[in-house]
Amino acid sequence: MNVGSTLTEAMAALVGQKRAVGYKYLAEAHTLARFEIFSRTEFPGLETVSEESVQAWIAAARRRGVKPSTVQSLAAPIRELARWLNSHGTTAYVLPAGMLPQPTRYVPYIYTDTELAAFFTQTDRCHYCSQVPLRHLIMPVLFRTIYACGLRCSEARLLRVEDVELTTGVLQIRDAKGGKDRQVPVSEALRVRLADYHDRASAHPAWEGEWFFPGHSGRPLTLVNVYHNFRRFLWQARIPHRGLGHGPRVHDLRHVFAVNNLRAWFAQGQDVAALLPVLQTYMGHSSIADTAYYLTLTAESYPDITARVQQAIGDVVPPITEEQGHGH
């Protein structure tokens, strides 16, 4: 082994290499650390990735009853480690593609205009709670920002005060998926709402000044907090929830943002093929194919424009595959 003589050193070198070129590689590093402990326990003295250790790792995950998507995420960094070892002079087993069952593709929930209106009406009715004194101010604006800007939930809840330019109406999204930053302009109506929220929230004694949507003890809102409020608003708006993993999800608001923009462009007779890269940049996608995925959702939700959607897909990207559409 040319770089690192032990499996632990090889993992550290791989993680360092990934981070040096801009990847966060946090979850993957955690998986590698767990695999190192597993391998040392089950296969003492093994300083590479063997077929036996990989199969035992996957079998252990399946015994825990994890979902196919989780098995994939547990296997992917080990496959990457094996490739790295092979490239640095140590023979290692690379799990072949297609050996694991593909997880069922989640079909995003596309809210109707009526459902969106009902949902946001319920966020506006969020009442004051002494235990969470800023909740009634945060929730109506947080969910509107996610939807109106097509943000990932983490991008919205991790906004710092200095990331929100209230005069020009631009959000600075930092260290988003893929380690990328981007700027997102907001509509004038949302800019006014953001400014009003900030004036009211910053005047409250509970305001601490770092996070634009603060949680407890100087930290940002947690995903659990956002999700619990989201489920309550869904129930109040009489929008059925099909259970964990089936949606609707908060992330579906981002999907609806994309679909509704495409729907409006089609209705206005715009050149959707030309506008797709604009949507790609706005949403922070690394690939035009990720953005084009929303064309299929638009066609599924609004069948009357199927022919025009198909034309736009054909003009821009190859046909959408089952693998596309995850993690947008």
XYZ file of C-alpha atoms in Angstrom:
328
model
C 0.000 0.000 0.000
C 1.810 3.121 -1.197
C -0.181 5.639 0.831
C -1.079 4.374 4.281
C -0.066 0.922 5.446
C -3.262 0.149 7.362
C -6.936 0.262 6.500
C -7.377 3.134 8.959
C -4.632 5.164 7.278
C -6.066 4.419 3.845
C -9.485 5.655 4.952
C -7.953 8.836 6.363
C -6.099 9.437 3.103
C -9.267 8.895 1.039
C -11.308 11.257 3.223
C -8.550 13.866 3.046
C -8.414 13.573 -0.734
C -12.183 14.004 -1.071
C -12.248 17.051 1.184
C -9.272 18.594 -0.578
C -11.313 18.808 -3.787
C -14.359 20.303 -2.081
C -16.514 17.413 -0.871
C -17.845 17.547 2.696
C -17.613 13.749 2.943
C -19.051 13.711 6.462
C -21.603 10.894 6.314
C -19.239 8.848 4.158
C -16.385 9.311 6.626
C -18.666 8.155 9.430
C -19.617 5.048 7.419
C -15.959 4.291 6.721
C -15.132 4.581 10.429
C -17.918 2.139 11.262
C -16.710 -0.259 8.568
C -13.172 -0.072 9.976
C -14.427 -1.108 13.425
C -16.596 -3.835 11.879
C -13.727 -5.155 9.773
C -11.258 -5.135 12.673
C -13.775 -7.024 14.839
C -14.989 -9.567 12.286
C -11.818 -9.929 10.182
C -8.807 -9.285 12.463
C -5.609 -8.459 10.603
C -7.365 -7.660 7.312
C -5.912 -4.437 5.901
C -7.919 -4.271 2.706
C -11.503 -4.657 1.496
C -12.330 -8.289 0.743
C -15.438 -9.805 -0.796
C -16.111 -11.568 2.506
C -15.901 -8.365 4.545
C -18.149 -6.480 2.148
C -20.775 -9.213 2.047
C -20.683 -9.516 5.844
C -21.098 -5.731 6.148
C -24.151 -5.779 3.871
C -25.621 -8.827 5.615
C -25.263 -7.132 8.997
C -27.135 -4.092 7.678
C -29.931 -6.246 6.319
C -30.273 -8.054 9.648
C -30.965 -4.650 11.200
C -33.848 -4.271 8.748
C -32.578 -1.114 7.076
C -34.142 0.127 3.856
C -32.569 -0.640 0.455
C -31.601 3.025 0.108
C -29.698 2.810 3.413
C -27.908 -0.350 2.286
C -26.837 1.554 -0.832
C -25.495 4.430 1.257
C -23.595 2.000 3.500
C -22.036 0.208 0.531
C -21.095 3.225 -1.615
C -18.182 4.542 0.525
C -16.783 1.007 0.863
C -16.849 0.640 -2.919
C -15.043 3.991 -3.171
C -12.445 2.840 -0.633
C -11.825 -0.366 -2.595
C -11.267 1.619 -5.792
C -8.847 3.872 -3.931
C -6.916 0.903 -2.558
C -6.637 -0.689 -6.006
C -5.333 2.570 -7.456
C -2.668 2.710 -4.732
C -1.268 -0.772 -5.134
C -3.414 -2.873 -2.798
C -5.787 -5.495 -4.185
C -9.309 -4.858 -2.941
C -12.785 -6.129 -3.781
C -15.011 -3.606 -5.556
C -18.688 -4.455 -5.154
C -20.012 -4.647 -8.746
C -22.718 -2.246 -9.843
C -26.178 -3.786 -9.816
C -25.450 -6.208 -6.973
C -27.812 -4.382 -4.631
C -31.510 -3.859 -5.329
C -32.366 -0.338 -6.395
C -34.509 1.513 -3.846
C -38.005 2.401 -4.937
C -37.995 5.886 -6.384
C -39.948 8.303 -4.234
C -42.608 10.075 -6.271
C -42.828 13.674 -5.054
C -46.187 14.966 -3.910
C -47.243 17.844 -6.139
C -49.609 20.095 -4.217
C -52.528 21.643 -6.039
C -52.950 25.418 -5.907
C -55.855 24.912 -3.503
C -53.745 22.744 -1.202
C -50.909 25.264 -1.193
C -53.307 28.043 -0.280
C -54.788 25.938 2.525
C -51.342 24.998 3.830
C -50.092 28.579 3.980
C -53.338 29.713 5.571
C -52.628 27.320 8.421
C -49.048 28.557 8.805
C -50.481 32.068 9.196
C -52.675 30.785 12.031
C -49.685 29.454 13.980
C -50.175 30.845 17.473
C -47.793 32.140 20.109
C -46.265 29.533 22.414
C -44.335 30.594 25.510
C -42.031 27.542 25.197
C -41.194 28.451 21.583
C -41.756 32.218 21.617
C -40.750 32.932 18.009
C -42.600 30.008 16.410
C -45.644 32.021 15.315
C -43.355 34.501 13.549
C -40.989 31.947 11.995
C -43.299 29.313 10.524
C -45.317 31.397 8.040
C -42.105 32.865 6.606
C -39.926 29.758 6.733
C -42.285 27.608 4.659
C -42.988 30.416 2.191
C -39.251 30.895 1.712
C -38.720 27.184 1.049
C -41.515 27.129 -1.513
C -41.044 30.532 -3.172
C -37.279 30.056 -3.602
C -37.190 26.300 -4.190
C -34.825 25.794 -1.260
C -33.867 22.583 0.432
C -35.118 22.618 4.026
C -31.573 22.709 5.398
C -30.731 25.682 3.177
C -33.595 27.680 4.677
C -33.199 26.746 8.324
C -29.416 27.338 8.260
C -29.666 30.879 6.903
C -27.749 33.313 9.071
C -28.881 36.899 9.501
C -26.038 38.167 7.295
C -27.119 35.733 4.541
C -30.414 37.562 4.024
C -30.028 40.858 2.198
C -33.301 42.564 3.044
C -32.703 45.662 0.917
C -31.928 43.969 -2.394
C -33.849 40.769 -1.681
C -31.065 38.221 -2.202
C -30.379 35.098 -0.150
C -26.819 33.827 0.159
C -26.956 30.022 0.292
C -23.677 28.775 1.733
C -22.052 25.350 1.577
C -25.135 23.704 0.079
C -25.288 20.231 -1.452
C -21.975 19.483 -3.146
C -20.265 22.184 -1.080
C -21.516 24.926 -3.390
C -22.577 28.495 -2.620
C -25.184 30.352 -4.648
C -27.248 33.524 -4.524
C -31.028 33.338 -4.769
C -33.054 36.456 -5.555
C -36.514 36.620 -3.972
C -39.700 38.227 -5.200
C -40.588 41.694 -3.930
C -43.541 40.291 -1.998
C -41.297 37.804 -0.208
C -38.618 40.450 0.417
C -41.209 42.614 2.187
C -42.389 39.632 4.235
C -38.812 38.696 5.187
C -38.075 42.274 6.251
C -41.266 42.509 8.311
C -40.511 39.180 9.971
C -36.977 40.288 10.820
C -38.189 43.565 12.324
C -40.703 41.780 14.543
C -38.532 38.795 15.499
C -35.387 40.815 16.248
C -37.381 43.028 18.633
C -38.405 40.001 20.707
C -36.429 39.213 23.897
C -35.873 35.620 22.675
C -33.981 36.812 19.606
C -30.248 35.999 19.718
C -29.173 37.457 16.409
C -27.140 34.750 14.631
C -29.682 32.564 12.835
C -32.395 34.086 10.679
C -34.758 31.300 11.780
C -33.516 30.612 15.325
C -34.200 27.520 17.398
C -33.229 26.933 21.016
C -30.076 27.977 22.875
C -28.449 29.882 20.047
C -28.862 27.091 17.515
C -30.824 27.037 14.241
C -34.159 25.289 13.937
C -33.827 21.516 13.944
C -35.214 19.294 11.210
C -37.434 17.623 13.822
C -38.905 20.975 14.820
C -39.631 21.895 11.207
C -41.124 18.465 10.480
C -43.442 18.466 13.509
C -44.815 21.872 12.577
C -45.141 20.790 8.940
C -47.205 17.736 9.898
C -49.488 19.854 12.070
C -50.111 22.339 9.247
C -50.834 19.483 6.831
C -53.406 18.040 9.226
C -55.027 21.429 9.790
C -55.170 22.015 6.024
C -56.817 18.576 5.554
C -53.979 17.367 3.317
C -53.587 13.587 3.846
C -50.216 12.220 4.891
C -49.435 8.705 3.660
C -46.905 7.842 6.371
C -43.165 8.045 6.866
C -41.323 7.682 3.569
C -44.444 8.305 1.515
C -45.072 12.001 1.990
C -45.981 14.665 1.520
C -42.595 15.918 2.738
C -41.242 19.402 3.363
C -38.868 18.756 0.449
C -41.861 18.395 -1.861
C -42.368 22.161 -1.616
C -39.098 22.477 -3.551
C -40.410 20.050 -6.163
C -43.614 22.068 -6.475
C -41.609 25.269 -6.941
C -39.891 23.718 -9.962
C -43.041 22.178 -11.421
C -45.091 25.358 -11.022
C -42.403 27.462 -12.679
C -42.284 25.059 -15.600
C -46.066 24.992 -15.792
C -46.160 28.800 -15.920
C -43.490 28.926 -18.630
C -45.416 26.454 -20.767
C -48.640 28.417 -20.254
C -46.884 31.633 -21.282
C -45.392 30.048 -24.387
C -41.835 30.517 -23.125
C -38.846 28.626 -24.533
C -38.575 26.064 -21.734
C -35.450 24.456 -23.199
C -33.669 27.807 -22.940
C -34.996 28.529 -19.441
C -34.063 25.137 -17.978
C -30.445 26.210 -17.251
C -31.847 29.231 -15.378
C -33.868 26.915 -13.154
C -30.794 24.694 -12.753
C -28.730 27.619 -11.456
C -31.508 28.886 -9.203
C -31.982 25.500 -7.541
C -28.274 24.729 -7.238
C -28.307 21.586 -9.385
C -24.952 20.272 -10.577
C -26.463 18.663 -13.667
C -29.036 19.817 -16.205
C -30.444 16.277 -16.067
C -31.393 16.849 -12.402
C -33.408 19.879 -13.429
C -34.901 18.160 -16.458
C -36.295 15.550 -14.081
C -38.937 18.104 -13.146
C -40.185 18.099 -16.713
C -41.411 14.548 -16.162
C -43.147 15.601 -12.929
C -44.776 18.472 -14.793
C -46.094 16.078 -17.401
C -47.354 13.652 -14.746
C -49.131 16.399 -12.815
C -50.421 18.282 -15.855
C -51.009 15.733 -18.649
C -52.291 18.382 -21.043
C -48.722 19.593 -21.662
C -47.131 16.163 -22.088
C -46.252 16.718 -25.766
C -44.469 19.992 -25.053
C -42.621 18.464 -22.089
C -41.408 15.590 -24.273
C -40.222 18.051 -26.891
C -38.263 20.037 -24.298
C -36.649 16.899 -22.866
C -35.634 15.731 -26.320
C -34.110 19.098 -27.121
C -32.054 19.327 -23.951
C -31.103 16.010 -22.362
C -31.295 12.254 -22.939
C -34.352 10.402 -21.598
C -34.758 10.516 -17.816
C -33.754 7.290 -16.032
C -34.925 5.739 -12.780
C -31.719 6.815 -11.028
C -32.398 10.493 -11.649
C -34.681 12.388 -9.350
C -33.085 11.467 -6.034
C -31.783 14.025 -3.602
C -32.763 17.155 -5.492
